[in-house]
Amino acid sequence: MDKIVVLDFGSQYSHLICRRIREFSVYAELVPYDISLEDLKKHNPKGIIFSGGPSSVYDPEAPIPEEEIFNLNLPLLGICYGHQLIVNKFGGKVKRANKEYGSSLLTIDNDKDLLNGVGESVRAWMSHGDEAEVIPPGFEVIGHTKSAKAAAIASKERSVFGIQFHPEVVHTEQGTEILRNFVLKVCDAKQDWTMEGFIESEVEKISKIDGNVLCGVSGGIDSTVAALLIHKAIGDRLKCVFVNNGLLRLNEEKEIDEMFKNNFKVNFTTVDASETFLNKLKGVEDPEKKRKIVGEEFISVFTKFAEKNGPFKWLAQGTLYPDVIESGVSKGPAAVIKSHHNVGGLPDWLNLEILEPLKELYKDEVREIAKILEVPEKLFMRHPFPGPGLAVRIIGEVTPKKLQISKLASKIVEEELIEANLYGDVWQAYAAVGDDKAVGVVGDERKYGNIVMIRVVDSIDAMTADWTRLPHGLLEKMSNRITNEIEDVTWVTYTISSKPPATIEPQ
Ligand code: XMP
């Protein structure tokens, strides 16, 4: 498989470069900027891209890749900081300039290769402090903006290019075309990255492993697709276990059980541990304590299952590529959030090796595999759901009554969003409930009932989120249904706090 390697200098857009390239069926992988020459060669890349990054090339701490990487006779494209690195390394000069953020008009001066077919001028997304003042000898300017004379440059002798703008963001018109020119025309990479091909090669790889595989499935798309791929390769040597912790969405335990049993024919067991979970949570109000209890109980159920149904040699997980990168490159809050998702903390004596068949993939690629493997669409269109489930959506103690209210009210929120054709547009949507009460009038009687909070947010990666401006008519409909259909609810509120300072889940 032909591959483009992207060296990550820390831009928030580095990931997007790989995604854009994969969208036209060429495999691209992000690696740390300080990868050794030896490791880089192991990738056998058809071309190299330097990402952007927050540094200035003149900072004493500026990230600089191994010198020899510049001298490999491979096509090279520098973006933003990567552009300045190229200018600097090949003998040009970079200077501090006025910061330029946002869209600028890029005029094309030479459309021979990199900028071929993009037109006479395009809007390009800029985000930089430094700029190229003197271009290196042997280079020419192939594009400029009003403020950046050398916004795009090319070597006349080698396939080396630098661009000050970000082709990977949607705000750059023809950005994908520019990446496509580099990857397909300059690097001559083959478009051989397809999900059908991935399934085939992954299944072949997995079929060579020996021993049994244990896979905890949550009903979410990642663990489901991981399980199906492994099942395709080793059949019943894969055993899937789904733990019903009693904290799932309305009827979800039944739906997941049926989906696995009817649609997939994998070796699948549902362990109903709802009573134990809910007993352990009795009287507990503190959010972190609740999370801890759910985590520990899960491990305990999982371990018992492994002991009884083993021996297992492997533990399968639905880890995705962004999870791998987050845990390797940055250890920011994202890594902490993700740590909830995976089955961590299993006893060492279980001695399981980890199998992560999706660890090279992005979410949209996993969705594509799900389609190919005929996973019901309903499953992969579903919003993400927290591991501790409703324990973090119920404020204070988890009681049967609050559970029921949260389940029913969330169902109404989901149904109404689907009806309004807005479900797919929002990141998460549910109804939370706590212990606060308010007076209402039901029939002729005054009633002291629960307050339900509707929470609907927009987000890209859950790191930040904005409350969704839903139409008032839709909110009204949700509110009416919730108070009419759920006994004991008298008031419905809509949360208008974004993250930060709030979080998506209330607990
Ligand atoms: P917060 O509430 O931190 O949530 O803004 C960010 C995203 O992560 C999900 N979330 C969790 N997922 N275990 C999980 O598996 C957790 O403990 C947990 N807490 C929050 C939340 O649903 C949102 O998508």
Coordinates of C-alpha atoms in Angstrom, one line a residue, residues 70-414:
F70 CA 15.4 17.0 4.2
N71 CA 17.9 15.2 2.0
L72 CA 15.9 12.1 1.2
N73 CA 15.1 12.3 -2.4
L74 CA 11.4 12.1 -1.7
P75 CA 8.7 14.7 -2.5
L76 CA 8.2 17.1 0.4
L77 CA 5.4 19.5 1.2
G78 CA 5.6 21.9 4.1
I79 CA 2.5 23.5 5.4
C80 CA 2.6 26.8 7.5
Y81 CA 5.4 26.1 10.1
G82 CA 6.5 23.3 7.7
H83 CA 6.8 25.8 5.0
Q84 CA 9.0 28.0 7.1
L85 CA 11.1 25.1 8.0
I86 CA 11.7 24.4 4.4
V87 CA 12.5 28.0 3.6
N88 CA 14.9 28.1 6.5
K89 CA 16.6 24.7 5.8
F90 CA 17.1 25.3 2.1
G91 CA 18.8 28.6 2.6
G92 CA 16.0 31.2 2.6
K93 CA 15.0 33.6 5.3
V94 CA 11.9 33.7 7.6
K95 CA 10.9 36.9 9.4
R96 CA 8.4 37.8 12.1
A97 CA 5.4 39.3 10.4
N98 CA 2.1 40.7 11.5
K99 CA 0.0 37.8 12.6
E100 CA -2.4 36.7 9.9
Y101 CA -5.5 34.7 10.8
G102 CA -8.3 33.8 8.5
S103 CA -9.0 33.8 4.9
S104 CA -6.8 35.5 2.3
L105 CA -7.0 35.6 -1.5
L106 CA -4.2 33.5 -2.9
T107 CA -3.1 34.4 -6.5
I108 CA -1.6 31.6 -8.4
D109 CA 1.6 32.4 -10.2
N110 CA 2.5 29.0 -11.5
D111 CA 0.0 26.2 -11.8
K112 CA 2.4 23.6 -13.2
D113 CA 2.1 20.9 -10.5
L114 CA 1.1 21.6 -6.9
L115 CA -1.5 24.3 -7.8
N116 CA -2.6 22.7 -11.0
G117 CA -6.2 23.2 -11.9
V118 CA -7.1 25.3 -8.9
G119 CA -7.9 28.4 -10.9
E120 CA -6.4 31.9 -11.0
S121 CA -7.0 32.7 -7.4
V122 CA -8.6 30.9 -4.4
R123 CA -9.4 31.8 -0.8
A124 CA -6.8 30.2 1.4
W125 CA -6.9 29.8 5.2
M126 CA -3.9 31.5 7.0
S127 CA -2.9 31.2 10.6
H128 CA 0.7 32.3 11.1
G129 CA 3.0 34.7 12.8
D130 CA 6.2 34.3 10.7
E131 CA 6.5 34.4 6.9
A132 CA 9.1 33.7 4.2
E133 CA 11.1 36.9 3.5
V134 CA 13.7 35.5 1.1
I135 CA 13.0 32.2 -0.7
P136 CA 15.8 29.6 -0.9
P137 CA 18.0 29.6 -4.0
G138 CA 16.6 27.3 -6.7
F139 CA 13.0 28.0 -5.5
E140 CA 10.3 30.0 -7.2
V141 CA 7.1 31.6 -5.9
I142 CA 4.1 29.8 -7.3
G143 CA 1.5 31.7 -5.3
H144 CA 1.2 34.9 -3.3
T145 CA -1.3 36.8 -1.2
K146 CA -1.5 40.6 -0.5
S147 CA 0.5 40.3 2.6
A148 CA 2.6 37.1 2.0
K149 CA 4.8 37.5 -1.1
A150 CA 5.9 33.9 -0.9
A151 CA 2.7 32.1 0.2
A152 CA 3.5 29.1 -2.0
I153 CA 6.9 28.1 -3.3
A154 CA 8.4 25.3 -5.3
S155 CA 11.9 24.0 -5.9
K156 CA 12.9 24.1 -9.5
E157 CA 15.1 21.1 -9.2
R158 CA 13.4 18.8 -6.7
S159 CA 9.8 18.0 -5.7
V160 CA 9.9 20.3 -2.7
F161 CA 7.0 22.7 -1.9
G162 CA 6.1 25.0 0.8
I163 CA 2.7 26.7 1.4
Q164 CA 1.9 29.2 4.1
F165 CA -1.8 28.4 4.2
H166 CA -3.6 25.3 5.4
P167 CA -5.0 23.2 2.5
E168 CA -6.4 20.7 5.0
V169 CA -9.1 23.0 6.4
V170 CA -12.4 23.4 4.6
H171 CA -12.0 27.2 4.6
T172 CA -9.3 26.8 1.9
E173 CA -11.0 26.6 -1.5
Q174 CA -9.6 23.7 -3.5
G175 CA -7.5 22.6 -0.5
T176 CA -8.2 19.0 -1.2
E177 CA -7.3 19.5 -4.8
I178 CA -3.9 20.9 -3.7
L179 CA -3.2 17.9 -1.5
R180 CA -4.4 15.6 -4.3
N181 CA -2.0 17.2 -6.7
F182 CA 0.8 16.6 -4.3
V183 CA -0.1 13.1 -3.4
L184 CA -1.2 11.8 -6.8
K185 CA 0.7 13.8 -9.3
V186 CA 3.9 14.7 -7.5
C187 CA 4.3 11.6 -5.3
D188 CA 2.6 9.4 -7.8
A189 CA 0.9 7.5 -4.9
K190 CA -1.7 4.8 -5.8
Q191 CA -5.2 5.2 -4.6
D192 CA -5.3 1.8 -3.0
W193 CA -6.6 2.6 0.5
T194 CA -10.2 1.3 0.6
M195 CA -12.2 -0.1 3.4
E196 CA -12.9 -3.3 1.5
G197 CA -9.2 -3.8 1.1
F198 CA -8.6 -3.0 4.8
I199 CA -11.2 -5.6 5.8
E200 CA -9.6 -8.2 3.6
S201 CA -6.1 -7.6 4.9
E202 CA -7.1 -7.2 8.5
V203 CA -9.1 -10.4 8.5
E204 CA -6.2 -12.3 7.0
K205 CA -3.9 -10.9 9.6
I206 CA -6.2 -11.8 12.5
S207 CA -6.9 -15.2 11.2
K208 CA -3.3 -16.1 11.9
I209 CA -3.5 -15.6 15.7
D210 CA -4.0 -18.5 18.0
G211 CA -6.0 -18.8 21.2
N212 CA -9.4 -17.3 22.1
V213 CA -10.3 -13.7 22.0
L214 CA -12.4 -11.9 24.6
C215 CA -14.2 -8.7 23.5
G216 CA -16.3 -6.5 25.7
V217 CA -19.0 -4.9 23.6
S218 CA -21.0 -1.8 24.5
G219 CA -23.3 -1.7 21.6
G220 CA -21.4 1.3 20.3
I221 CA -19.9 1.3 16.8
D222 CA -16.2 0.9 17.7
S223 CA -16.5 -2.3 19.8
T224 CA -19.2 -3.7 17.5
V225 CA -17.1 -3.3 14.3
A226 CA -14.0 -4.6 16.1
A227 CA -15.9 -7.7 17.2
L228 CA -17.3 -8.3 13.7
L229 CA -13.9 -8.1 12.0
I230 CA -12.4 -10.5 14.5
H231 CA -15.4 -12.8 14.1
K232 CA -14.9 -12.8 10.3
A233 CA -11.4 -14.0 10.9
I234 CA -11.7 -16.5 13.7
G235 CA -15.4 -17.3 14.1
D236 CA -16.4 -18.7 17.5
R237 CA -12.9 -18.4 18.9
L238 CA -14.1 -14.9 19.6
K239 CA -16.4 -14.5 22.6
C240 CA -18.2 -11.2 23.1
V241 CA -19.6 -10.1 26.4
F242 CA -22.0 -7.3 26.9
V243 CA -22.6 -6.1 30.5
N244 CA -26.0 -4.6 31.3
N245 CA -25.2 -2.3 34.1
G246 CA -28.8 -1.0 34.4
L247 CA -27.6 2.5 33.4
L248 CA -28.4 2.3 29.7
R249 CA -30.8 4.2 27.5
L250 CA -34.4 3.1 27.4
N251 CA -34.6 -0.6 26.2
E252 CA -31.0 -0.4 25.0
E253 CA -30.0 -3.7 26.7
K254 CA -32.7 -5.5 24.7
E255 CA -31.8 -3.9 21.5
I256 CA -28.1 -4.7 21.7
D257 CA -28.8 -8.3 22.8
E258 CA -31.1 -8.8 19.8
M259 CA -28.9 -7.1 17.4
F260 CA -25.9 -9.3 18.2
K261 CA -28.0 -12.5 18.4
N262 CA -30.1 -11.9 15.3
N263 CA -27.9 -9.9 13.0
F264 CA -24.4 -11.0 13.7
K265 CA -24.4 -14.6 14.8
V266 CA -21.3 -14.1 16.9
N267 CA -20.6 -15.9 20.1
F268 CA -22.3 -13.4 22.4
T269 CA -23.4 -13.3 26.0
T270 CA -25.3 -10.6 27.9
V271 CA -24.5 -10.5 31.6
D272 CA -27.3 -8.8 33.4
A273 CA -25.5 -7.2 36.3
S274 CA -27.9 -4.3 36.7
E275 CA -29.0 -5.2 40.2
T276 CA -25.5 -5.4 41.5
F277 CA -24.5 -2.0 39.9
L278 CA -27.6 -0.3 41.2
N279 CA -27.1 -1.7 44.7
K280 CA -23.5 -0.6 44.8
L281 CA -24.6 2.9 43.7
K282 CA -27.2 3.2 46.5
G283 CA -26.7 6.3 48.6
V284 CA -23.8 7.5 46.6
E285 CA -24.0 11.1 45.4
D286 CA -20.5 12.1 44.5
P287 CA -19.9 12.0 40.7
E288 CA -16.3 10.7 40.9
K289 CA -17.3 8.0 43.4
K290 CA -20.1 6.9 41.1
R291 CA -17.7 6.7 38.2
K292 CA -15.3 4.6 40.3
I293 CA -18.0 2.2 41.4
V294 CA -19.2 1.7 37.8
G295 CA -15.6 1.1 36.6
E296 CA -14.7 -1.3 39.4
E297 CA -17.9 -3.3 39.1
F298 CA -17.5 -3.6 35.3
I299 CA -14.0 -5.0 35.8
S300 CA -15.3 -7.4 38.4
V301 CA -18.1 -8.7 36.1
F302 CA -15.7 -8.9 33.2
T303 CA -13.1 -10.8 35.1
K304 CA -15.6 -13.3 36.4
F305 CA -16.8 -13.9 32.8
A306 CA -13.2 -14.4 31.7
E307 CA -12.5 -16.9 34.4
K308 CA -15.5 -18.9 33.7
N309 CA -15.4 -18.8 29.9
G310 CA -11.6 -18.8 29.3
P311 CA -8.8 -19.4 28.8
F312 CA -8.4 -16.3 26.7
K313 CA -5.2 -15.2 25.1
W314 CA -6.4 -11.9 23.7
L315 CA -8.5 -9.0 24.8
A316 CA -10.0 -7.1 21.9
Q317 CA -10.7 -3.3 22.0
G318 CA -12.2 -0.9 19.6
T319 CA -9.4 1.7 20.0
L320 CA -9.3 4.2 17.1
Y321 CA -6.4 6.1 15.5
P322 CA -7.1 9.4 17.3
D323 CA -7.0 7.5 20.7
V324 CA -3.6 6.1 19.8
I325 CA -2.3 9.5 18.8
E326 CA -3.7 11.2 21.9
S327 CA -2.2 8.8 24.2
G328 CA 1.2 8.9 22.4
V329 CA 1.7 12.5 21.5
S330 CA -0.4 14.6 23.8
K331 CA -1.4 13.8 27.3
G332 CA -4.1 16.5 27.5
P333 CA -7.6 16.2 28.9
A334 CA -8.6 14.2 25.8
A335 CA -6.5 11.3 27.0
V336 CA -8.2 11.4 30.3
I337 CA -11.7 11.4 28.8
K338 CA -10.7 8.4 26.7
S339 CA -9.4 6.5 29.6
H340 CA -12.9 5.9 30.7
H341 CA -13.8 4.2 27.5
N342 CA -11.4 1.3 27.5
V343 CA -11.3 -1.7 29.7
G344 CA -8.4 -0.6 31.8
G345 CA -7.4 -2.1 35.1
L346 CA -8.0 -5.8 34.4
P347 CA -6.0 -8.0 36.8
D348 CA -2.5 -8.8 35.5
W349 CA -2.9 -12.5 36.1
L350 CA -5.5 -12.7 33.3
N351 CA -2.4 -12.1 31.2
L352 CA -4.2 -11.0 28.1
E353 CA -2.6 -9.6 25.0
I354 CA -4.3 -6.6 23.4
L355 CA -5.9 -6.9 20.0
E356 CA -6.9 -3.5 18.4
P357 CA -8.0 -4.1 14.8
L358 CA -9.2 -0.5 14.3
K359 CA -6.2 1.3 15.7
E360 CA -5.3 2.7 12.2
L361 CA -8.7 4.1 11.5
Y362 CA -10.7 7.3 11.9
K363 CA -14.3 7.3 13.0
D364 CA -15.7 7.9 9.5
E365 CA -13.7 5.0 8.2
V366 CA -15.1 2.7 10.9
R367 CA -18.6 3.9 9.9
E368 CA -17.8 2.9 6.3
I369 CA -16.7 -0.6 7.5
A370 CA -19.9 -0.8 9.6
K371 CA -21.9 -0.2 6.4
I372 CA -19.9 -2.8 4.5
L373 CA -20.5 -5.3 7.3
E374 CA -24.2 -4.5 7.3
V375 CA -24.4 -3.1 10.8
P376 CA -27.9 -1.6 11.1
E377 CA -27.7 2.1 10.3
K378 CA -29.4 3.0 13.6
L379 CA -26.4 1.9 15.5
F380 CA -23.8 4.0 13.8
M381 CA -25.9 7.1 13.6
R382 CA -26.4 7.0 17.4
H383 CA -24.8 9.7 19.5
P384 CA -21.9 8.8 21.8
F385 CA -22.9 7.6 25.2
P386 CA -20.7 7.8 28.4
G387 CA -19.3 4.6 29.8
P388 CA -20.8 5.1 33.2
G389 CA -24.1 5.7 31.4
L390 CA -27.0 7.4 33.2
A391 CA -24.9 7.5 36.5
V392 CA -23.4 10.7 35.1
R393 CA -26.7 12.0 33.8
I394 CA -28.5 11.6 37.1
I395 CA -27.5 14.3 39.6
G396 CA -27.0 12.9 43.0
E397 CA -28.0 9.4 44.0
V398 CA -29.1 7.0 41.3
T399 CA -32.6 5.9 42.3
P400 CA -35.0 3.8 40.3
K401 CA -37.4 6.8 39.9
K402 CA -34.7 9.1 38.6
L403 CA -33.5 6.4 36.2
Q404 CA -36.9 6.0 34.8
I405 CA -37.5 9.7 34.4
S406 CA -34.1 10.2 32.7
K407 CA -34.7 7.2 30.3
L408 CA -38.2 8.3 29.3
A409 CA -37.4 12.0 29.0
S410 CA -34.2 11.3 26.9
K411 CA -36.2 9.0 24.6
I412 CA -38.6 11.9 24.0
V413 CA -35.8 14.3 23.3
E414 CA -34.3 11.8 20.8

